Amino acid sequence: MRDTVTILCSGFGLGFYVPGLLVERALKALGIKAEVEVFESLMSEDKKKTTDDSRKAYRENFAVALTSQKIPWDIRNSLDPTGVKVLFERWRGEGRQHFITLSGHWVHVLDMYREKAAYEVMADLLYIDADPSPSWKNLCKLNPGYAQGYYEMNMYDRVKREVLCRIETGIEPLPVPARNGRLVVHGGGWGIGTFREKFAELEAAGYLLDIAAYSNEEIGEEIHGRHYYMNDPQWRTWLRDSGGQYTFPPFAKVSASGENRFPPCQHYQEGMYGVIRQASAVISKPGGGALVDSLSSGTPLVLLDPFGPHEKINSDLWVELGFGIRYDQWKQAGFDRELLRRLSENILTSRERYPDYAKSYAERLYAAERRS
């Protein structure tokens, strides 16, 4: 196929960014040209700063983060008209027709582009969560018929409690006996949730922890066998590398003493995913990105308080499938290691049944090309 597939991501959460990079790389491996765009690149500098300020506020206060989801807003007010115009000129010049969007924010932009393009515009609306996340819910309030003319692709069926597709990382999961027995504890891409409250309790139960830090102040001493890891705190999703590409966040194991350096993360397993892949479980809120990582790595989720109703649905689904357990239930079971092993085996024996999204998308593209 000669056209470039444009994958539309958002930095409002790494779960709407990293899966897009994975799909981009998978399509390229299948011989399809693909390119990622990030919504925040179309925002004015003051709006980007507001996003940064929100990230800090949400990290410091989970209640503030939860309340923010209930506030209606029109993301179109954040767009830089000049940036949108330049993007459309490039897309039209290259004849861009095929899109995949992971965020409802981009549908506003696609609608405008569809009006200006002199050809058919085809887009997958890829839902990373089992229930619409805030960007989709806000879009639906502004435009209830937003999906008309697009292809809705759900990764999960919340009613039937099924996985409909998966996003692959390109590296096989480790069998349970090959894992290190440690627990990864994180708060998603923005470091929000109740995960910081669990360190002492988990260590008292005999576990060694791999902890995600989100600022230099969060890097503690390596007591009780703790390891701290962090994405480069200066990195932002809307920043391209020297080659003009969007990348996985620069990442490193960090220490409280000395200067920490964050080398480029060329492959997904060079980042936090590589730590997750070796662990017995991940302790985190049930974000869409956490589900993608869990299914690909075979690492179960111990589920903390959800960030909104959509993550509550994610949590319910993972428990129902036998891929995760709620933290309090695991605590009542005495933080049982055998229980984690069984959950991991459930994922490892089930995951191959689910079609890979990138491969399925490529098959649809080629089938449509043959028909035309």
mmCIF file of C-alpha atoms in Angstrom:
data_model
loop_
_atom_site.group_PDB
_atom_site.id
_atom_site.type_symbol
_atom_site.label_atom_id
_atom_site.label_comp_id
_atom_site.label_asym_id
_atom_site.label_seq_id
_atom_site.Cartn_x
_atom_site.Cartn_y
_atom_site.Cartn_z
ATOM 1 C CA MET A 1 0.000 0.000 0.000
ATOM 2 C CA ARG A 2 1.457 3.364 -1.022
ATOM 3 C CA ASP A 3 -0.438 5.572 1.443
ATOM 4 C CA THR A 4 1.006 6.231 4.895
ATOM 5 C CA VAL A 5 -1.171 5.148 7.820
ATOM 6 C CA THR A 6 -1.302 8.032 10.291
ATOM 7 C CA ILE A 7 -1.609 6.971 13.932
ATOM 8 C CA LEU A 8 -3.095 9.686 16.111
ATOM 9 C CA CYS A 9 -1.958 9.570 19.732
ATOM 10 C CA SER A 10 -2.333 11.759 22.791
ATOM 11 C CA GLY A 11 -0.063 12.606 25.680
ATOM 12 C CA PHE A 12 -2.938 13.018 28.123
ATOM 13 C CA GLY A 13 -1.856 9.551 29.245
ATOM 14 C CA LEU A 14 0.862 7.169 28.089
ATOM 15 C CA GLY A 15 -1.910 4.646 27.452
ATOM 16 C CA PHE A 16 -3.013 6.785 24.501
ATOM 17 C CA TYR A 17 0.551 7.231 23.261
ATOM 18 C CA VAL A 18 2.696 4.110 23.717
ATOM 19 C CA PRO A 19 0.179 1.674 22.129
ATOM 20 C CA GLY A 20 0.200 3.936 19.068
ATOM 21 C CA LEU A 21 3.980 3.649 18.816
ATOM 22 C CA LEU A 22 3.672 -0.131 19.090
ATOM 23 C CA VAL A 23 1.087 -0.218 16.293
ATOM 24 C CA GLU A 24 3.281 2.050 14.154
ATOM 25 C CA ARG A 25 6.259 -0.281 14.528
ATOM 26 C CA ALA A 26 4.157 -3.368 13.910
ATOM 27 C CA LEU A 27 2.728 -1.923 10.689
ATOM 28 C CA LYS A 28 6.194 -0.972 9.469
ATOM 29 C CA ALA A 29 7.362 -4.526 10.163
ATOM 30 C CA LEU A 30 4.491 -5.694 7.938
ATOM 31 C CA GLY A 31 5.687 -3.457 5.106
ATOM 32 C CA ILE A 32 3.155 -0.654 5.635
ATOM 33 C CA LYS A 33 4.307 2.945 5.913
ATOM 34 C CA ALA A 34 3.110 4.460 9.184
ATOM 35 C CA GLU A 35 3.651 7.660 11.142
ATOM 36 C CA VAL A 36 2.594 8.833 14.590
ATOM 37 C CA GLU A 37 1.167 12.272 15.335
ATOM 38 C CA VAL A 38 0.595 13.570 18.876
ATOM 39 C CA PHE A 39 -2.375 15.787 19.698
ATOM 40 C CA GLU A 40 -0.434 18.066 22.024
ATOM 41 C CA SER A 41 1.801 19.131 19.128
ATOM 42 C CA LEU A 42 -1.239 21.075 17.859
ATOM 43 C CA MET A 43 -1.725 22.887 21.159
ATOM 44 C CA SER A 44 -0.405 26.335 21.986
ATOM 45 C CA GLU A 45 2.490 26.582 24.441
ATOM 46 C CA ASP A 46 0.282 27.909 27.233
ATOM 47 C CA LYS A 47 -2.091 24.951 26.823
ATOM 48 C CA LYS A 48 0.859 22.552 26.963
ATOM 49 C CA LYS A 49 1.928 24.201 30.211
ATOM 50 C CA THR A 50 -1.593 23.736 31.560
ATOM 51 C CA THR A 51 -1.316 20.025 30.730
ATOM 52 C CA ASP A 52 1.983 19.862 32.629
ATOM 53 C CA ASP A 53 0.493 21.663 35.614
ATOM 54 C CA SER A 54 -2.454 19.256 35.629
ATOM 55 C CA ARG A 55 -0.100 16.285 35.595
ATOM 56 C CA LYS A 56 1.645 17.577 38.718
ATOM 57 C CA ALA A 57 -1.633 18.353 40.504
ATOM 58 C CA TYR A 58 -3.083 14.926 39.722
ATOM 59 C CA ARG A 59 0.072 13.196 40.913
ATOM 60 C CA GLU A 60 -0.035 15.044 44.216
ATOM 61 C CA ASN A 61 -3.755 14.570 44.838
ATOM 62 C CA PHE A 62 -5.723 11.621 43.452
ATOM 63 C CA ALA A 63 -9.030 13.228 44.506
ATOM 64 C CA VAL A 64 -8.251 16.234 42.301
ATOM 65 C CA ALA A 65 -7.537 13.888 39.401
ATOM 66 C CA LEU A 66 -10.856 12.103 39.876
ATOM 67 C CA THR A 67 -12.788 15.366 40.115
ATOM 68 C CA SER A 68 -11.216 16.662 36.904
ATOM 69 C CA GLN A 69 -12.933 13.914 34.911
ATOM 70 C CA LYS A 70 -16.340 15.315 35.828
ATOM 71 C CA ILE A 71 -15.617 18.774 34.429
ATOM 72 C CA PRO A 72 -16.869 19.153 30.837
ATOM 73 C CA TRP A 73 -14.534 20.828 28.379
ATOM 74 C CA ASP A 74 -14.182 21.388 24.646
ATOM 75 C CA ILE A 75 -10.670 20.420 23.617
ATOM 76 C CA ARG A 76 -11.048 22.351 20.366
ATOM 77 C CA ASN A 77 -10.375 25.506 22.368
ATOM 78 C CA SER A 78 -6.833 24.223 22.931
ATOM 79 C CA LEU A 79 -5.967 23.858 19.244
ATOM 80 C CA ASP A 80 -3.513 26.184 17.532
ATOM 81 C CA PRO A 81 -5.189 27.062 14.188
ATOM 82 C CA THR A 82 -1.842 27.627 12.475
ATOM 83 C CA GLY A 83 -0.563 24.228 13.559
ATOM 84 C CA VAL A 84 -3.729 22.553 12.302
ATOM 85 C CA LYS A 85 -3.458 24.357 8.955
ATOM 86 C CA VAL A 86 0.169 23.291 8.463
ATOM 87 C CA LEU A 87 -0.706 19.690 9.334
ATOM 88 C CA PHE A 88 -3.626 19.614 6.885
ATOM 89 C CA GLU A 89 -1.464 21.032 4.106
ATOM 90 C CA ARG A 90 1.067 18.262 4.632
ATOM 91 C CA TRP A 91 -1.594 15.563 4.811
ATOM 92 C CA ARG A 92 -3.301 16.786 1.645
ATOM 93 C CA GLY A 93 0.026 17.102 -0.131
ATOM 94 C CA GLU A 94 0.786 13.471 0.698
ATOM 95 C CA GLY A 95 -2.771 12.258 0.081
ATOM 96 C CA ARG A 96 -3.216 10.905 3.600
ATOM 97 C CA GLN A 97 -6.382 8.790 3.728
ATOM 98 C CA HIS A 98 -5.860 6.140 6.396
ATOM 99 C CA PHE A 99 -5.877 6.971 10.090
ATOM 100 C CA ILE A 100 -5.997 5.220 13.451
ATOM 101 C CA THR A 101 -6.892 7.364 16.459
ATOM 102 C CA LEU A 102 -6.454 6.349 20.090
ATOM 103 C CA SER A 103 -8.069 9.503 21.484
ATOM 104 C CA GLY A 104 -11.421 11.154 21.001
ATOM 105 C CA HIS A 105 -9.674 14.528 20.858
ATOM 106 C CA TRP A 106 -8.408 13.739 17.364
ATOM 107 C CA VAL A 107 -11.894 13.125 15.939
ATOM 108 C CA HIS A 108 -12.548 16.877 15.943
ATOM 109 C CA VAL A 109 -9.433 17.280 13.787
ATOM 110 C CA LEU A 110 -10.360 14.369 11.522
ATOM 111 C CA ASP A 111 -13.811 15.850 10.946
ATOM 112 C CA MET A 112 -12.243 19.137 9.839
ATOM 113 C CA TYR A 113 -9.776 17.323 7.600
ATOM 114 C CA ARG A 114 -12.531 15.203 6.079
ATOM 115 C CA GLU A 115 -14.338 18.395 5.055
ATOM 116 C CA LYS A 116 -11.241 19.792 3.343
ATOM 117 C CA ALA A 117 -9.871 16.638 1.704
ATOM 118 C CA ALA A 118 -10.891 15.941 -1.881
ATOM 119 C CA TYR A 119 -10.970 12.201 -1.259
ATOM 120 C CA GLU A 120 -12.334 9.636 1.183
ATOM 121 C CA VAL A 121 -10.842 9.685 4.671
ATOM 122 C CA MET A 122 -10.900 6.365 6.528
ATOM 123 C CA ALA A 123 -10.177 6.064 10.231
ATOM 124 C CA ASP A 124 -10.219 3.415 12.929
ATOM 125 C CA LEU A 125 -11.428 4.686 16.296
ATOM 126 C CA LEU A 126 -9.357 2.402 18.522
ATOM 127 C CA TYR A 127 -10.711 2.127 22.060
ATOM 128 C CA ILE A 128 -7.856 1.232 24.416
ATOM 129 C CA ASP A 129 -10.141 0.911 27.445
ATOM 130 C CA ALA A 130 -13.078 -1.433 28.007
ATOM 131 C CA ASP A 131 -15.352 1.606 28.424
ATOM 132 C CA PRO A 132 -14.988 5.054 26.851
ATOM 133 C CA SER A 133 -12.315 7.179 28.509
ATOM 134 C CA PRO A 134 -12.892 10.914 29.153
ATOM 135 C CA SER A 135 -11.766 12.072 25.696
ATOM 136 C CA TRP A 136 -14.412 9.865 24.055
ATOM 137 C CA LYS A 137 -17.108 10.782 26.579
ATOM 138 C CA ASN A 138 -16.528 14.494 26.085
ATOM 139 C CA LEU A 139 -16.549 14.002 22.326
ATOM 140 C CA CYS A 140 -19.876 12.163 22.570
ATOM 141 C CA LYS A 141 -21.423 15.030 24.553
ATOM 142 C CA LEU A 142 -20.368 17.506 21.871
ATOM 143 C CA ASN A 143 -21.164 15.218 18.932
ATOM 144 C CA PRO A 144 -23.306 12.150 19.749
ATOM 145 C CA GLY A 145 -22.910 10.833 16.190
ATOM 146 C CA TYR A 146 -19.138 11.226 16.123
ATOM 147 C CA ALA A 147 -18.484 7.675 14.890
ATOM 148 C CA GLN A 148 -20.498 8.059 11.683
ATOM 149 C CA GLY A 149 -18.261 7.378 8.718
ATOM 150 C CA TYR A 150 -15.507 5.865 10.840
ATOM 151 C CA TYR A 151 -14.708 2.296 11.928
ATOM 152 C CA GLU A 152 -15.081 1.654 15.651
ATOM 153 C CA MET A 153 -12.570 -0.887 16.946
ATOM 154 C CA ASN A 154 -13.026 -2.083 20.507
ATOM 155 C CA MET A 155 -10.198 -4.004 22.128
ATOM 156 C CA TYR A 156 -12.643 -5.481 24.635
ATOM 157 C CA ASP A 157 -16.312 -6.413 24.843
ATOM 158 C CA ARG A 158 -17.404 -5.253 28.277
ATOM 159 C CA VAL A 159 -20.782 -7.024 28.031
ATOM 160 C CA LYS A 160 -19.502 -10.435 26.952
ATOM 161 C CA ARG A 161 -16.347 -10.000 29.062
ATOM 162 C CA GLU A 162 -14.085 -10.803 26.136
ATOM 163 C CA VAL A 163 -10.800 -9.619 24.680
ATOM 164 C CA LEU A 164 -11.366 -8.777 21.006
ATOM 165 C CA CYS A 165 -7.782 -7.950 20.057
ATOM 166 C CA ARG A 166 -4.374 -7.220 21.540
ATOM 167 C CA ILE A 167 -1.489 -4.887 20.799
ATOM 168 C CA GLU A 168 1.793 -6.718 20.589
ATOM 169 C CA THR A 169 5.149 -5.453 21.826
ATOM 170 C CA GLY A 170 7.262 -7.581 19.502
ATOM 171 C CA ILE A 171 8.881 -9.646 22.258
ATOM 172 C CA GLU A 172 7.622 -12.926 23.677
ATOM 173 C CA PRO A 173 6.558 -13.122 27.342
ATOM 174 C CA LEU A 174 8.671 -15.020 29.837
ATOM 175 C CA PRO A 175 7.356 -18.264 31.351
ATOM 176 C CA VAL A 176 6.555 -18.046 35.051
ATOM 177 C CA PRO A 177 9.627 -20.031 36.263
ATOM 178 C CA ALA A 178 11.947 -17.614 34.416
ATOM 179 C CA ARG A 179 10.660 -14.546 36.282
ATOM 180 C CA ASN A 180 12.417 -12.818 39.163
ATOM 181 C CA GLY A 181 9.576 -12.873 41.702
ATOM 182 C CA ARG A 182 9.584 -9.101 42.162
ATOM 183 C CA LEU A 183 6.588 -6.757 42.001
ATOM 184 C CA VAL A 184 6.380 -3.651 39.831
ATOM 185 C CA VAL A 185 4.516 -0.796 41.524
ATOM 186 C CA HIS A 186 3.511 2.197 39.401
ATOM 187 C CA GLY A 187 0.883 4.862 38.798
ATOM 188 C CA GLY A 188 0.592 4.786 35.036
ATOM 189 C CA GLY A 189 2.184 7.401 32.813
ATOM 190 C CA TRP A 190 1.282 10.311 35.076
ATOM 191 C CA GLY A 191 2.059 8.684 38.428
ATOM 192 C CA ILE A 192 -1.441 8.959 39.856
ATOM 193 C CA GLY A 193 -3.334 6.719 42.223
ATOM 194 C CA THR A 194 -2.799 5.014 45.558
ATOM 195 C CA PHE A 195 0.272 2.933 44.679
ATOM 196 C CA ARG A 196 2.644 4.868 46.965
ATOM 197 C CA GLU A 197 0.641 3.759 49.998
ATOM 198 C CA LYS A 198 1.393 0.079 49.402
ATOM 199 C CA PHE A 199 5.202 -0.136 49.586
ATOM 200 C CA ALA A 200 5.612 -0.997 53.272
ATOM 201 C CA GLU A 201 2.747 -3.499 53.319
ATOM 202 C CA LEU A 202 4.069 -5.381 50.292
ATOM 203 C CA GLU A 203 7.585 -5.493 51.704
ATOM 204 C CA ALA A 204 6.252 -6.757 55.030
ATOM 205 C CA ALA A 205 4.687 -9.626 53.049
ATOM 206 C CA GLY A 206 8.160 -10.543 51.775
ATOM 207 C CA TYR A 207 8.165 -9.002 48.300
ATOM 208 C CA LEU A 208 10.957 -7.075 46.605
ATOM 209 C CA LEU A 209 9.724 -4.006 44.755
ATOM 210 C CA ASP A 210 10.511 -2.306 41.455
ATOM 211 C CA ILE A 211 9.068 1.176 41.968
ATOM 212 C CA ALA A 212 8.269 3.802 39.344
ATOM 213 C CA ALA A 213 9.353 7.283 40.415
ATOM 214 C CA TYR A 214 7.934 10.375 38.730
ATOM 215 C CA SER A 215 10.253 13.067 40.074
ATOM 216 C CA ASN A 216 13.683 13.208 41.702
ATOM 217 C CA GLU A 217 11.994 13.747 45.058
ATOM 218 C CA GLU A 218 10.334 10.328 44.788
ATOM 219 C CA ILE A 219 13.597 8.418 44.427
ATOM 220 C CA GLY A 220 14.187 6.806 47.804
ATOM 221 C CA GLU A 221 17.012 4.787 49.269
ATOM 222 C CA GLU A 222 17.306 1.211 48.061
ATOM 223 C CA ILE A 223 16.212 -0.242 51.385
ATOM 224 C CA HIS A 224 14.605 -3.684 51.601
ATOM 225 C CA GLY A 225 15.878 -4.490 48.101
ATOM 226 C CA ARG A 226 13.924 -1.676 46.444
ATOM 227 C CA HIS A 227 14.797 -0.657 42.901
ATOM 228 C CA TYR A 228 13.655 2.688 41.521
ATOM 229 C CA TYR A 229 13.038 3.381 37.836
ATOM 230 C CA MET A 230 12.037 6.567 36.084
ATOM 231 C CA ASN A 231 11.262 8.019 32.688
ATOM 232 C CA ASP A 232 13.215 11.181 31.955
ATOM 233 C CA PRO A 233 11.183 13.850 33.813
ATOM 234 C CA GLN A 234 12.085 16.426 31.125
ATOM 235 C CA TRP A 235 10.700 14.300 28.298
ATOM 236 C CA ARG A 236 7.289 15.089 26.837
ATOM 237 C CA THR A 237 5.176 13.053 24.439
ATOM 238 C CA TRP A 238 4.972 15.916 21.938
ATOM 239 C CA LEU A 239 8.771 16.210 21.574
ATOM 240 C CA ARG A 240 10.357 14.474 18.583
ATOM 241 C CA ASP A 241 13.905 13.122 18.626
ATOM 242 C CA SER A 242 16.752 14.456 16.468
ATOM 243 C CA GLY A 243 15.504 12.300 13.599
ATOM 244 C CA GLY A 244 12.024 13.814 13.759
ATOM 245 C CA GLN A 245 10.451 10.702 15.293
ATOM 246 C CA TYR A 246 8.273 10.231 18.334
ATOM 247 C CA THR A 247 9.883 7.832 20.784
ATOM 248 C CA PHE A 248 9.347 5.778 23.885
ATOM 249 C CA PRO A 249 10.325 7.816 26.956
ATOM 250 C CA PRO A 250 14.051 7.815 27.833
ATOM 251 C CA PHE A 251 14.341 5.532 30.843
ATOM 252 C CA ALA A 252 16.771 4.413 33.533
ATOM 253 C CA LYS A 253 17.184 2.677 36.837
ATOM 254 C CA VAL A 254 17.782 5.597 39.178
ATOM 255 C CA SER A 255 19.320 6.269 42.575
ATOM 256 C CA ALA A 256 18.916 9.009 45.158
ATOM 257 C CA SER A 257 22.652 9.694 45.144
ATOM 258 C CA GLY A 258 24.442 10.932 42.054
ATOM 259 C CA GLU A 259 23.286 12.253 38.707
ATOM 260 C CA ASN A 260 20.832 10.062 36.818
ATOM 261 C CA ARG A 261 21.107 9.862 33.037
ATOM 262 C CA PHE A 262 18.308 8.711 30.754
ATOM 263 C CA PRO A 263 19.467 7.036 27.547
ATOM 264 C CA PRO A 264 17.119 6.872 24.548
ATOM 265 C CA CYS A 265 14.686 3.961 24.646
ATOM 266 C CA GLN A 266 14.898 2.496 21.150
ATOM 267 C CA HIS A 267 12.857 -0.614 21.916
ATOM 268 C CA TYR A 268 9.890 -0.966 24.250
ATOM 269 C CA GLN A 269 11.584 -3.641 26.362
ATOM 270 C CA GLU A 270 14.396 -1.180 27.156
ATOM 271 C CA GLY A 271 11.916 0.824 29.231
ATOM 272 C CA MET A 272 9.628 -0.066 32.131
ATOM 273 C CA TYR A 273 8.049 -2.810 30.059
ATOM 274 C CA GLY A 274 11.294 -4.783 30.307
ATOM 275 C CA VAL A 275 10.996 -4.657 34.103
ATOM 276 C CA ILE A 276 7.306 -5.624 33.966
ATOM 277 C CA ARG A 277 8.074 -8.570 31.692
ATOM 278 C CA GLN A 278 10.290 -10.145 34.357
ATOM 279 C CA ALA A 279 7.995 -9.505 37.326
ATOM 280 C CA SER A 280 5.452 -11.701 39.083
ATOM 281 C CA ALA A 281 2.810 -8.954 39.028
ATOM 282 C CA VAL A 282 2.168 -5.251 38.541
ATOM 283 C CA ILE A 283 0.515 -3.234 41.300
ATOM 284 C CA SER A 284 -1.264 -0.298 39.642
ATOM 285 C CA LYS A 285 -4.487 1.409 38.744
ATOM 286 C CA PRO A 286 -6.275 -0.355 35.850
ATOM 287 C CA GLY A 287 -5.432 1.996 32.975
ATOM 288 C CA GLY A 288 -5.700 0.973 29.341
ATOM 289 C CA GLY A 289 -1.929 0.953 28.946
ATOM 290 C CA ALA A 290 -1.588 -1.361 31.954
ATOM 291 C CA LEU A 291 -3.998 -3.809 30.286
ATOM 292 C CA VAL A 292 -1.975 -3.750 27.049
ATOM 293 C CA ASP A 293 1.243 -4.444 28.976
ATOM 294 C CA SER A 294 -0.368 -7.190 31.056
ATOM 295 C CA LEU A 295 -1.738 -9.075 28.068
ATOM 296 C CA SER A 296 1.470 -8.787 26.074
ATOM 297 C CA SER A 297 3.848 -9.673 28.910
ATOM 298 C CA GLY A 298 1.746 -12.297 30.650
ATOM 299 C CA THR A 299 2.169 -10.339 33.886
ATOM 300 C CA PRO A 300 -1.013 -10.122 36.003
ATOM 301 C CA LEU A 301 -2.378 -6.933 37.521
ATOM 302 C CA VAL A 302 -3.047 -6.398 41.201
ATOM 303 C CA LEU A 303 -5.646 -3.691 40.800
ATOM 304 C CA LEU A 304 -5.681 -0.479 42.814
ATOM 305 C CA ASP A 305 -8.388 2.205 42.895
ATOM 306 C CA PRO A 306 -9.483 3.099 39.356
ATOM 307 C CA PHE A 307 -9.049 6.530 37.797
ATOM 308 C CA GLY A 308 -12.690 7.027 36.882
ATOM 309 C CA PRO A 309 -15.580 4.813 35.689
ATOM 310 C CA HIS A 310 -13.788 3.535 32.564
ATOM 311 C CA GLU A 311 -10.941 2.142 34.656
ATOM 312 C CA LYS A 312 -13.466 0.519 37.002
ATOM 313 C CA ILE A 313 -14.776 -1.372 33.949
ATOM 314 C CA ASN A 314 -11.183 -2.297 33.043
ATOM 315 C CA SER A 315 -10.700 -3.650 36.553
ATOM 316 C CA ASP A 316 -13.915 -5.676 36.467
ATOM 317 C CA LEU A 317 -12.933 -7.170 33.110
ATOM 318 C CA TRP A 318 -9.450 -8.233 34.207
ATOM 319 C CA VAL A 319 -10.809 -9.883 37.351
ATOM 320 C CA GLU A 320 -13.545 -11.648 35.369
ATOM 321 C CA LEU A 321 -11.009 -12.969 32.844
ATOM 322 C CA GLY A 322 -8.719 -14.265 35.589
ATOM 323 C CA PHE A 323 -5.918 -11.906 34.535
ATOM 324 C CA GLY A 324 -5.893 -9.836 37.703
ATOM 325 C CA ILE A 325 -7.101 -9.476 41.263
ATOM 326 C CA ARG A 326 -8.140 -6.466 43.319
ATOM 327 C CA TYR A 327 -5.545 -5.439 45.868
ATOM 328 C CA ASP A 328 -7.803 -5.879 48.898
ATOM 329 C CA GLN A 329 -8.817 -9.373 47.781
ATOM 330 C CA TRP A 330 -5.184 -10.360 47.334
ATOM 331 C CA LYS A 331 -4.417 -8.930 50.764
ATOM 332 C CA GLN A 332 -7.198 -11.044 52.271
ATOM 333 C CA ALA A 333 -5.596 -14.058 50.591
ATOM 334 C CA GLY A 334 -2.366 -13.320 52.450
ATOM 335 C CA PHE A 335 -0.569 -11.827 49.426
ATOM 336 C CA ASP A 336 -0.363 -15.359 48.049
ATOM 337 C CA ARG A 337 2.430 -15.960 45.484
ATOM 338 C CA GLU A 338 0.725 -19.038 44.092
ATOM 339 C CA LEU A 339 -2.324 -16.959 43.239
ATOM 340 C CA LEU A 340 -0.136 -14.630 41.149
ATOM 341 C CA ARG A 341 1.372 -17.615 39.387
ATOM 342 C CA ARG A 342 -2.073 -18.909 38.419
ATOM 343 C CA LEU A 343 -3.134 -15.503 37.090
ATOM 344 C CA SER A 344 0.011 -15.303 34.988
ATOM 345 C CA GLU A 345 -0.580 -18.770 33.576
ATOM 346 C CA ASN A 346 -4.139 -17.739 32.691
ATOM 347 C CA ILE A 347 -2.812 -14.881 30.562
ATOM 348 C CA LEU A 348 -0.039 -16.922 28.971
ATOM 349 C CA THR A 349 -2.417 -19.696 27.913
ATOM 350 C CA SER A 350 -5.110 -17.290 26.640
ATOM 351 C CA ARG A 351 -3.279 -14.454 24.888
ATOM 352 C CA GLU A 352 -2.539 -16.221 21.608
ATOM 353 C CA ARG A 353 -6.272 -16.685 21.016
ATOM 354 C CA TYR A 354 -6.701 -12.957 20.571
ATOM 355 C CA PRO A 355 -5.898 -11.444 17.166
ATOM 356 C CA ASP A 356 -3.122 -8.891 16.945
ATOM 357 C CA TYR A 357 -4.632 -5.513 16.051
ATOM 358 C CA ALA A 358 -1.875 -4.411 13.675
ATOM 359 C CA LYS A 359 -2.032 -7.651 11.687
ATOM 360 C CA SER A 360 -5.829 -7.501 11.497
ATOM 361 C CA TYR A 361 -5.679 -3.871 10.375
ATOM 362 C CA ALA A 362 -3.130 -4.733 7.683
ATOM 363 C CA GLU A 363 -5.344 -7.555 6.417
ATOM 364 C CA ARG A 364 -8.289 -5.152 6.131
ATOM 365 C CA LEU A 365 -6.159 -2.645 4.252
ATOM 366 C CA TYR A 366 -4.920 -5.189 1.740
ATOM 367 C CA ALA A 367 -8.410 -6.655 1.293
ATOM 368 C CA ALA A 368 -9.815 -3.185 0.558
ATOM 369 C CA GLU A 369 -6.976 -2.531 -1.879
ATOM 370 C CA ARG A 370 -7.736 -5.735 -3.769
ATOM 371 C CA ARG A 371 -11.403 -4.755 -4.051
ATOM 372 C CA SER A 372 -10.639 -1.296 -5.427
#
